[in-house]
Structure formats: structure tokens, C-alpha cells
Amino acid sequence: DTTGQFVLIASETGKGRQIDLGDAGTLAKDLFGNMKDGQEVGFSEGKDAIITVSYGNSVSVDLERANNTFDLEGMSVTVTGTFGYTNGVLDSSKAVSFSAEADVDAAVETVKKFFEDYNALATEVNTQLTTRHDSSYGPLTDDQKAEMSEESIKNWENKAKQGLLNNDSILWDLNSGLGNIYLQMMQNGVSTQDLEDIGITYSDDSTAGGTLVFNETAFRQAMEEDPEKVARIFNGKDGVSQGLVQIT
């Protein structure tokens, strides 16, 4: 109403879009496709958004998208201006610069909890496997229970259950799998030095049941200096067939 014009706009952005008016015949051409001096007028070709990304290492990459949103190393960036470009010429003083870094504190807490849970499992499995049953703690009769307090009954029954899974074959398989984590990581393309660099070592205690030692200081340093290495070891990529999280 404001301009006194009748306009059709494609529902999708970017170049190469078309508006099909079907069987409107010559009326459509007259309204939207007139030719003047050999050029079609009344139609504006859509354009893709293009940004030049420099990673600060003298390497620049041109990215082209049908909309204004770009994925940059896992970050979603939406541009709303030309940022120094005028008719294809860049004025670098008007470019936008920003930096991104990993949320180290959140990563440390997540990984720390991961190893706490992992070690709790490994310890419990090892305890159940190695605890021997004390045959002197048999099932209580009703007469015996009548002479005991509830607390005494509870303690007796807990003692009677200890060792019931001693040398259980299923637990042995689980214990073996937990104890072979380091070996599996080697087979998957990670060296012991890689793991040590990000703060993960194998417990020297042979009775610990395959627990892992987490060095928070070393892990934090690795996240700050080489987060890609941490991601590669945990998630499995760039030469690591399966990451630590995937095999646990």
C-alpha cells in the first residue's frame, strides 16, 4: 500500500530461487518479466551471503550460504551487515574480530565426575570379586531375630551377604573390561603419553581393580592449550577410532 506496488517474494533466501506463476500466461510476463533494452526488468535476483573468515594464521576462507547464518567450528554466527565490504572490496578496518575458548571449568567438573563414577564402579566390582564369604554368618532363624535388635539384624544380614559374588564369572568379565581400558586406548590410536598429557594415568595399585587417576591440573592445562587433543581422545576422531567415552 505504501509504495503502490504489487510484489512477490520467494519464501527461500539466496540465489537461484524461482517464483512459478503457473498458467498465468502473458500476464505474468507483462507484470514481472518485461524486457527492456535486452534486459529483463521487474525481477531482482537473490544473492547468497558471503563472508571471509581469517583464523589469524594468514589463511582466509570464503564461505557462501543461502542465508545469513554460518557454522564456524561449532559456533552459529549470524551476520546482519556488510562489515567493510563495498562492491566486493574489503575495508579490513571495518571487519569484525572475536575470539572463542573452551569453558574449561565446566569441562573439568564434567570429566572429574566421570572419573569419580568410573572409579566407584571399578572399585565396587573389584570388592565384590575379592571379598570372601564368611560361613559363620548364616541365615537367621525367627527365634534368633526375636532376640536381636533391628540394627543387629541388619548388620548380621549385611555381613551374611558379603562374598556372595566372590569369583563370579560375569563380574570377572566386567572387571577385565575395566582393567583393559588402557590397552584398548592403545589399540584405538592413543599413546600413554597422550593420556598423561591430558591428566589421565593408570593406578599403580594392583589391588584397585583398574581405577584411573585423574590429574585435574594437567587436564585443565590441556584444555587451555590444546582442547582439540582432549576432544580427540575422549570422542574419537583424527586417528582415534574410539574415544575414551565410547569404550567405557
PDB file of C-alpha atoms in Angstrom:
ATOM      1  CA  ASP A   1       0.000   0.000   0.000  1.00  0.00           C
ATOM      2  CA  THR A   2       2.806   2.404   0.852  1.00  0.00           C
ATOM      3  CA  THR A   3       4.640   2.102  -2.475  1.00  0.00           C
ATOM      4  CA  GLY A   4       1.683   1.365  -4.719  1.00  0.00           C
ATOM      5  CA  GLN A   5       3.384  -1.804  -5.912  1.00  0.00           C
ATOM      6  CA  PHE A   6       2.436  -5.463  -6.114  1.00  0.00           C
ATOM      7  CA  VAL A   7       5.434  -7.601  -5.112  1.00  0.00           C
ATOM      8  CA  LEU A   8       6.045 -11.358  -4.955  1.00  0.00           C
ATOM      9  CA  ILE A   9       8.947 -12.524  -2.788  1.00  0.00           C
ATOM     10  CA  ALA A  10      10.428 -16.065  -2.794  1.00  0.00           C
ATOM     11  CA  SER A  11       9.986 -17.874   0.512  1.00  0.00           C
ATOM     12  CA  GLU A  12      13.637 -19.036   0.493  1.00  0.00           C
ATOM     13  CA  THR A  13      16.657 -16.741   0.522  1.00  0.00           C
ATOM     14  CA  GLY A  14      19.766 -16.966  -1.636  1.00  0.00           C
ATOM     15  CA  LYS A  15      20.471 -17.056  -5.342  1.00  0.00           C
ATOM     16  CA  GLY A  16      18.833 -19.346  -7.883  1.00  0.00           C
ATOM     17  CA  ARG A  17      15.328 -19.070  -6.438  1.00  0.00           C
ATOM     18  CA  GLN A  18      12.305 -19.023  -8.749  1.00  0.00           C
ATOM     19  CA  ILE A  19       8.684 -17.967  -8.455  1.00  0.00           C
ATOM     20  CA  ASP A  20       6.407 -20.146 -10.560  1.00  0.00           C
ATOM     21  CA  LEU A  21       3.185 -18.369 -11.549  1.00  0.00           C
ATOM     22  CA  GLY A  22       1.815 -21.446 -13.274  1.00  0.00           C
ATOM     23  CA  ASP A  23      -0.662 -20.829 -16.109  1.00  0.00           C
ATOM     24  CA  ALA A  24      -0.876 -17.078 -15.700  1.00  0.00           C
ATOM     25  CA  GLY A  25       0.321 -16.782 -19.311  1.00  0.00           C
ATOM     26  CA  THR A  26       1.481 -13.491 -20.765  1.00  0.00           C
ATOM     27  CA  LEU A  27       0.025 -11.533 -17.867  1.00  0.00           C
ATOM     28  CA  ALA A  28       2.783 -12.852 -15.607  1.00  0.00           C
ATOM     29  CA  LYS A  29       5.407 -11.799 -18.113  1.00  0.00           C
ATOM     30  CA  ASP A  30       3.835  -8.409 -18.504  1.00  0.00           C
ATOM     31  CA  LEU A  31       3.734  -7.877 -14.745  1.00  0.00           C
ATOM     32  CA  PHE A  32       7.034  -9.391 -13.669  1.00  0.00           C
ATOM     33  CA  GLY A  33       9.153 -10.246 -16.677  1.00  0.00           C
ATOM     34  CA  ASN A  34       9.187  -7.358 -19.128  1.00  0.00           C
ATOM     35  CA  MET A  35      12.188  -6.951 -21.379  1.00  0.00           C
ATOM     36  CA  LYS A  36      13.843  -3.578 -21.778  1.00  0.00           C
ATOM     37  CA  ASP A  37      16.964  -2.966 -23.847  1.00  0.00           C
ATOM     38  CA  GLY A  38      17.598  -6.699 -23.887  1.00  0.00           C
ATOM     39  CA  GLN A  39      17.407  -6.953 -20.108  1.00  0.00           C
ATOM     40  CA  GLU A  40      14.630  -8.459 -18.022  1.00  0.00           C
ATOM     41  CA  VAL A  41      13.199  -5.888 -15.649  1.00  0.00           C
ATOM     42  CA  GLY A  42      10.816  -6.224 -12.773  1.00  0.00           C
ATOM     43  CA  PHE A  43      12.821  -9.086 -11.288  1.00  0.00           C
ATOM     44  CA  SER A  44      15.623  -8.919  -8.716  1.00  0.00           C
ATOM     45  CA  GLU A  45      17.895 -11.952  -8.472  1.00  0.00           C
ATOM     46  CA  GLY A  46      18.514 -13.165  -4.926  1.00  0.00           C
ATOM     47  CA  LYS A  47      22.087 -13.300  -3.619  1.00  0.00           C
ATOM     48  CA  ASP A  48      23.938 -15.611  -1.287  1.00  0.00           C
ATOM     49  CA  ALA A  49      25.651 -14.273   1.817  1.00  0.00           C
ATOM     50  CA  ILE A  50      29.446 -14.474   1.620  1.00  0.00           C
ATOM     51  CA  ILE A  51      31.909 -13.983   4.459  1.00  0.00           C
ATOM     52  CA  THR A  52      35.690 -14.199   4.519  1.00  0.00           C
ATOM     53  CA  VAL A  53      36.977 -15.923   7.640  1.00  0.00           C
ATOM     54  CA  SER A  54      40.550 -15.445   8.802  1.00  0.00           C
ATOM     55  CA  TYR A  55      41.818 -17.731  11.568  1.00  0.00           C
ATOM     56  CA  GLY A  56      44.754 -15.457  12.354  1.00  0.00           C
ATOM     57  CA  ASN A  57      47.307 -17.694  10.624  1.00  0.00           C
ATOM     58  CA  SER A  58      47.459 -15.835   7.283  1.00  0.00           C
ATOM     59  CA  VAL A  59      44.866 -18.234   5.854  1.00  0.00           C
ATOM     60  CA  SER A  60      41.493 -16.840   4.810  1.00  0.00           C
ATOM     61  CA  VAL A  61      38.494 -18.888   3.705  1.00  0.00           C
ATOM     62  CA  ASP A  62      35.460 -17.616   1.792  1.00  0.00           C
ATOM     63  CA  LEU A  63      32.174 -19.160   2.935  1.00  0.00           C
ATOM     64  CA  GLU A  64      28.946 -18.804   0.954  1.00  0.00           C
ATOM     65  CA  ARG A  65      25.473 -19.570   2.284  1.00  0.00           C
ATOM     66  CA  ALA A  66      21.902 -19.104   1.059  1.00  0.00           C
ATOM     67  CA  ASN A  67      21.072 -17.383   4.352  1.00  0.00           C
ATOM     68  CA  ASN A  68      22.940 -15.161   6.778  1.00  0.00           C
ATOM     69  CA  THR A  69      23.813 -17.888   9.292  1.00  0.00           C
ATOM     70  CA  PHE A  70      27.185 -19.649   9.168  1.00  0.00           C
ATOM     71  CA  ASP A  71      28.559 -22.518  11.218  1.00  0.00           C
ATOM     72  CA  LEU A  72      32.102 -21.732  12.356  1.00  0.00           C
ATOM     73  CA  GLU A  73      33.821 -24.570  14.191  1.00  0.00           C
ATOM     74  CA  GLY A  74      30.636 -25.468  16.034  1.00  0.00           C
ATOM     75  CA  MET A  75      29.530 -21.863  16.610  1.00  0.00           C
ATOM     76  CA  SER A  76      26.454 -20.478  14.874  1.00  0.00           C
ATOM     77  CA  VAL A  77      27.208 -16.958  13.583  1.00  0.00           C
ATOM     78  CA  THR A  78      24.545 -14.734  12.012  1.00  0.00           C
ATOM     79  CA  VAL A  79      25.693 -11.660  10.093  1.00  0.00           C
ATOM     80  CA  THR A  80      23.468  -8.631   9.568  1.00  0.00           C
ATOM     81  CA  GLY A  81      25.698  -6.198   7.687  1.00  0.00           C
ATOM     82  CA  THR A  82      28.462  -5.835   5.113  1.00  0.00           C
ATOM     83  CA  PHE A  83      31.295  -5.400   7.661  1.00  0.00           C
ATOM     84  CA  GLY A  84      33.665  -3.481   5.428  1.00  0.00           C
ATOM     85  CA  TYR A  85      32.644  -4.869   2.026  1.00  0.00           C
ATOM     86  CA  THR A  86      31.636  -2.334  -0.633  1.00  0.00           C
ATOM     87  CA  ASN A  87      31.109  -3.599  -4.193  1.00  0.00           C
ATOM     88  CA  GLY A  88      33.305  -6.582  -3.464  1.00  0.00           C
ATOM     89  CA  VAL A  89      36.173  -4.554  -1.981  1.00  0.00           C
ATOM     90  CA  LEU A  90      37.060  -5.120   1.676  1.00  0.00           C
ATOM     91  CA  ASP A  91      37.984  -2.375   4.096  1.00  0.00           C
ATOM     92  CA  SER A  92      39.671  -4.543   6.754  1.00  0.00           C
ATOM     93  CA  SER A  93      39.404  -1.782   9.362  1.00  0.00           C
ATOM     94  CA  LYS A  94      35.658  -2.464   9.464  1.00  0.00           C
ATOM     95  CA  ALA A  95      35.963  -6.226   9.792  1.00  0.00           C
ATOM     96  CA  VAL A  96      34.624  -7.964  12.908  1.00  0.00           C
ATOM     97  CA  SER A  97      37.063  -9.803  15.173  1.00  0.00           C
ATOM     98  CA  PHE A  98      36.224 -12.141  18.019  1.00  0.00           C
ATOM     99  CA  SER A  99      37.825 -14.978  19.926  1.00  0.00           C
ATOM    100  CA  ALA A 100      36.417 -18.144  21.431  1.00  0.00           C
ATOM    101  CA  GLU A 101      37.768 -20.513  24.046  1.00  0.00           C
ATOM    102  CA  ALA A 102      36.557 -23.670  25.743  1.00  0.00           C
ATOM    103  CA  ASP A 103      34.641 -23.470  29.018  1.00  0.00           C
ATOM    104  CA  VAL A 104      37.468 -25.074  30.971  1.00  0.00           C
ATOM    105  CA  ASP A 105      35.786 -25.007  34.394  1.00  0.00           C
ATOM    106  CA  ALA A 106      32.688 -26.814  33.107  1.00  0.00           C
ATOM    107  CA  ALA A 107      34.814 -29.388  31.264  1.00  0.00           C
ATOM    108  CA  VAL A 108      36.938 -30.061  34.342  1.00  0.00           C
ATOM    109  CA  GLU A 109      33.896 -30.658  36.546  1.00  0.00           C
ATOM    110  CA  THR A 110      32.263 -32.941  33.974  1.00  0.00           C
ATOM    111  CA  VAL A 111      35.369 -35.058  33.446  1.00  0.00           C
ATOM    112  CA  LYS A 112      36.131 -35.143  37.170  1.00  0.00           C
ATOM    113  CA  LYS A 113      32.634 -36.525  37.852  1.00  0.00           C
ATOM    114  CA  PHE A 114      33.107 -39.023  35.016  1.00  0.00           C
ATOM    115  CA  PHE A 115      36.223 -40.476  36.652  1.00  0.00           C
ATOM    116  CA  GLU A 116      34.670 -40.466  40.101  1.00  0.00           C
ATOM    117  CA  ASP A 117      31.767 -42.568  38.800  1.00  0.00           C
ATOM    118  CA  TYR A 118      34.059 -44.788  36.745  1.00  0.00           C
ATOM    119  CA  ASN A 119      36.384 -45.484  39.672  1.00  0.00           C
ATOM    120  CA  ALA A 120      33.455 -46.104  42.019  1.00  0.00           C
ATOM    121  CA  LEU A 121      32.213 -48.786  39.612  1.00  0.00           C
ATOM    122  CA  ALA A 122      35.658 -50.356  39.208  1.00  0.00           C
ATOM    123  CA  THR A 123      36.185 -50.384  42.983  1.00  0.00           C
ATOM    124  CA  GLU A 124      32.784 -51.927  43.714  1.00  0.00           C
ATOM    125  CA  VAL A 125      33.260 -54.661  41.111  1.00  0.00           C
ATOM    126  CA  ASN A 126      36.708 -55.476  42.483  1.00  0.00           C
ATOM    127  CA  THR A 127      35.403 -55.510  46.063  1.00  0.00           C
ATOM    128  CA  GLN A 128      32.594 -57.916  45.217  1.00  0.00           C
ATOM    129  CA  LEU A 129      35.009 -60.209  43.367  1.00  0.00           C
ATOM    130  CA  THR A 130      37.691 -60.376  46.049  1.00  0.00           C
ATOM    131  CA  THR A 131      35.594 -60.415  49.253  1.00  0.00           C
ATOM    132  CA  ARG A 132      35.324 -63.928  50.635  1.00  0.00           C
ATOM    133  CA  HIS A 133      32.138 -65.202  52.212  1.00  0.00           C
ATOM    134  CA  ASP A 134      32.221 -65.798  55.991  1.00  0.00           C
ATOM    135  CA  SER A 135      30.318 -69.024  56.521  1.00  0.00           C
ATOM    136  CA  SER A 136      29.828 -68.243  60.200  1.00  0.00           C
ATOM    137  CA  TYR A 137      27.178 -65.710  59.185  1.00  0.00           C
ATOM    138  CA  GLY A 138      24.331 -67.940  58.086  1.00  0.00           C
ATOM    139  CA  PRO A 139      20.637 -67.137  57.699  1.00  0.00           C
ATOM    140  CA  LEU A 140      18.949 -66.067  60.953  1.00  0.00           C
ATOM    141  CA  THR A 141      16.065 -68.072  62.348  1.00  0.00           C
ATOM    142  CA  ASP A 142      12.922 -66.370  63.649  1.00  0.00           C
ATOM    143  CA  ASP A 143      13.966 -67.234  67.217  1.00  0.00           C
ATOM    144  CA  GLN A 144      17.367 -65.601  66.700  1.00  0.00           C
ATOM    145  CA  LYS A 145      15.783 -62.465  65.226  1.00  0.00           C
ATOM    146  CA  ALA A 146      13.437 -62.252  68.211  1.00  0.00           C
ATOM    147  CA  GLU A 147      16.434 -61.903  70.497  1.00  0.00           C
ATOM    148  CA  MET A 148      18.199 -59.246  68.417  1.00  0.00           C
ATOM    149  CA  SER A 149      17.654 -55.539  67.791  1.00  0.00           C
ATOM    150  CA  GLU A 150      16.747 -54.301  64.305  1.00  0.00           C
ATOM    151  CA  GLU A 151      20.207 -52.768  63.940  1.00  0.00           C
ATOM    152  CA  SER A 152      21.890 -56.046  64.894  1.00  0.00           C
ATOM    153  CA  ILE A 153      19.743 -57.968  62.420  1.00  0.00           C
ATOM    154  CA  LYS A 154      20.630 -55.505  59.652  1.00  0.00           C
ATOM    155  CA  ASN A 155      24.355 -55.744  60.394  1.00  0.00           C
ATOM    156  CA  TRP A 156      24.226 -59.539  60.513  1.00  0.00           C
ATOM    157  CA  GLU A 157      22.391 -59.840  57.198  1.00  0.00           C
ATOM    158  CA  ASN A 158      24.773 -57.391  55.514  1.00  0.00           C
ATOM    159  CA  LYS A 159      27.682 -59.482  56.738  1.00  0.00           C
ATOM    160  CA  ALA A 160      25.978 -62.650  55.516  1.00  0.00           C
ATOM    161  CA  LYS A 161      25.648 -61.174  52.002  1.00  0.00           C
ATOM    162  CA  GLN A 162      29.321 -60.283  51.748  1.00  0.00           C
ATOM    163  CA  GLY A 163      31.259 -62.545  49.421  1.00  0.00           C
ATOM    164  CA  LEU A 164      28.248 -63.982  47.627  1.00  0.00           C
ATOM    165  CA  LEU A 165      29.691 -62.697  44.321  1.00  0.00           C
ATOM    166  CA  ASN A 166      33.232 -63.829  45.064  1.00  0.00           C
ATOM    167  CA  ASN A 167      34.842 -65.000  41.783  1.00  0.00           C
ATOM    168  CA  ASP A 168      31.565 -64.504  39.894  1.00  0.00           C
ATOM    169  CA  SER A 169      32.225 -65.122  36.166  1.00  0.00           C
ATOM    170  CA  ILE A 170      30.114 -62.191  34.947  1.00  0.00           C
ATOM    171  CA  LEU A 171      31.849 -59.786  37.300  1.00  0.00           C
ATOM    172  CA  TRP A 172      35.213 -61.144  36.162  1.00  0.00           C
ATOM    173  CA  ASP A 173      34.324 -60.204  32.572  1.00  0.00           C
ATOM    174  CA  LEU A 174      33.325 -56.710  33.683  1.00  0.00           C
ATOM    175  CA  ASN A 175      36.455 -56.362  35.801  1.00  0.00           C
ATOM    176  CA  SER A 176      38.612 -57.475  32.885  1.00  0.00           C
ATOM    177  CA  GLY A 177      36.966 -54.918  30.588  1.00  0.00           C
ATOM    178  CA  LEU A 178      37.552 -52.107  33.069  1.00  0.00           C
ATOM    179  CA  GLY A 179      41.141 -53.174  33.630  1.00  0.00           C
ATOM    180  CA  ASN A 180      41.876 -53.228  29.901  1.00  0.00           C
ATOM    181  CA  ILE A 181      40.838 -49.618  29.233  1.00  0.00           C
ATOM    182  CA  TYR A 182      44.438 -48.542  28.737  1.00  0.00           C
ATOM    183  CA  LEU A 183      45.130 -51.402  26.334  1.00  0.00           C
ATOM    184  CA  GLN A 184      42.008 -50.581  24.332  1.00  0.00           C
ATOM    185  CA  MET A 185      43.033 -46.945  24.056  1.00  0.00           C
ATOM    186  CA  MET A 186      46.444 -48.013  22.709  1.00  0.00           C
ATOM    187  CA  GLN A 187      44.722 -50.214  20.122  1.00  0.00           C
ATOM    188  CA  ASN A 188      42.484 -47.296  19.149  1.00  0.00           C
ATOM    189  CA  GLY A 189      45.365 -44.953  18.376  1.00  0.00           C
ATOM    190  CA  VAL A 190      46.141 -43.190  21.680  1.00  0.00           C
ATOM    191  CA  SER A 191      49.537 -43.400  23.369  1.00  0.00           C
ATOM    192  CA  THR A 192      50.180 -43.461  27.109  1.00  0.00           C
ATOM    193  CA  GLN A 193      51.902 -40.097  26.686  1.00  0.00           C
ATOM    194  CA  ASP A 194      48.756 -38.651  25.079  1.00  0.00           C
ATOM    195  CA  LEU A 195      46.705 -39.744  28.083  1.00  0.00           C
ATOM    196  CA  GLU A 196      49.284 -38.455  30.544  1.00  0.00           C
ATOM    197  CA  ASP A 197      49.360 -35.115  28.720  1.00  0.00           C
ATOM    198  CA  ILE A 198      45.648 -34.625  29.405  1.00  0.00           C
ATOM    199  CA  GLY A 199      45.891 -35.810  33.014  1.00  0.00           C
ATOM    200  CA  ILE A 200      44.886 -39.485  32.822  1.00  0.00           C
ATOM    201  CA  THR A 201      47.069 -42.294  34.169  1.00  0.00           C
ATOM    202  CA  TYR A 202      46.506 -45.874  35.303  1.00  0.00           C
ATOM    203  CA  SER A 203      46.525 -46.588  39.032  1.00  0.00           C
ATOM    204  CA  ASP A 204      49.763 -48.159  40.300  1.00  0.00           C
ATOM    205  CA  ASP A 205      47.761 -50.035  42.937  1.00  0.00           C
ATOM    206  CA  SER A 206      47.350 -53.580  41.588  1.00  0.00           C
ATOM    207  CA  THR A 207      44.527 -54.193  44.067  1.00  0.00           C
ATOM    208  CA  ALA A 208      42.490 -51.159  42.936  1.00  0.00           C
ATOM    209  CA  GLY A 209      40.596 -53.065  40.252  1.00  0.00           C
ATOM    210  CA  GLY A 210      41.582 -50.961  37.243  1.00  0.00           C
ATOM    211  CA  THR A 211      40.870 -47.476  38.570  1.00  0.00           C
ATOM    212  CA  LEU A 212      42.194 -44.454  36.674  1.00  0.00           C
ATOM    213  CA  VAL A 213      43.943 -41.437  38.175  1.00  0.00           C
ATOM    214  CA  PHE A 214      42.689 -38.015  37.096  1.00  0.00           C
ATOM    215  CA  ASN A 215      45.146 -35.111  37.333  1.00  0.00           C
ATOM    216  CA  GLU A 216      42.922 -32.027  37.344  1.00  0.00           C
ATOM    217  CA  THR A 217      45.849 -29.607  36.915  1.00  0.00           C
ATOM    218  CA  ALA A 218      47.187 -31.384  33.822  1.00  0.00           C
ATOM    219  CA  PHE A 219      43.708 -31.707  32.333  1.00  0.00           C
ATOM    220  CA  ARG A 220      42.990 -28.016  32.847  1.00  0.00           C
ATOM    221  CA  GLN A 221      46.261 -27.088  31.156  1.00  0.00           C
ATOM    222  CA  ALA A 222      45.470 -29.376  28.208  1.00  0.00           C
ATOM    223  CA  MET A 223      42.018 -27.816  27.819  1.00  0.00           C
ATOM    224  CA  GLU A 224      43.539 -24.340  27.742  1.00  0.00           C
ATOM    225  CA  GLU A 225      46.407 -25.155  25.372  1.00  0.00           C
ATOM    226  CA  ASP A 226      45.107 -27.987  23.162  1.00  0.00           C
ATOM    227  CA  PRO A 227      41.355 -28.639  23.550  1.00  0.00           C
ATOM    228  CA  GLU A 228      41.298 -30.438  20.190  1.00  0.00           C
ATOM    229  CA  LYS A 229      43.598 -33.113  21.599  1.00  0.00           C
ATOM    230  CA  VAL A 230      41.296 -33.621  24.568  1.00  0.00           C
ATOM    231  CA  ALA A 231      38.276 -33.914  22.269  1.00  0.00           C
ATOM    232  CA  ARG A 232      40.114 -36.391  20.044  1.00  0.00           C
ATOM    233  CA  ILE A 233      40.974 -38.705  22.948  1.00  0.00           C
ATOM    234  CA  PHE A 234      37.541 -38.569  24.556  1.00  0.00           C
ATOM    235  CA  ASN A 235      35.320 -38.585  21.481  1.00  0.00           C
ATOM    236  CA  GLY A 236      37.402 -40.451  18.937  1.00  0.00           C
ATOM    237  CA  LYS A 237      38.480 -38.621  15.764  1.00  0.00           C
ATOM    238  CA  ASP A 238      41.586 -37.726  13.732  1.00  0.00           C
ATOM    239  CA  GLY A 239      43.255 -41.116  14.060  1.00  0.00           C
ATOM    240  CA  VAL A 240      41.464 -42.309  17.193  1.00  0.00           C
ATOM    241  CA  SER A 241      38.956 -44.992  16.166  1.00  0.00           C
ATOM    242  CA  GLN A 242      37.107 -44.962  19.512  1.00  0.00           C
ATOM    243  CA  GLY A 243      37.385 -42.409  22.254  1.00  0.00           C
ATOM    244  CA  LEU A 244      37.578 -42.995  25.988  1.00  0.00           C
ATOM    245  CA  VAL A 245      33.905 -42.185  26.488  1.00  0.00           C
ATOM    246  CA  GLN A 246      32.870 -44.605  23.744  1.00  0.00           C
ATOM    247  CA  ILE A 247      34.689 -47.621  25.169  1.00  0.00           C
ATOM    248  CA  THR A 248      33.544 -47.003  28.742  1.00  0.00           C
TER     249      THR A 248
END
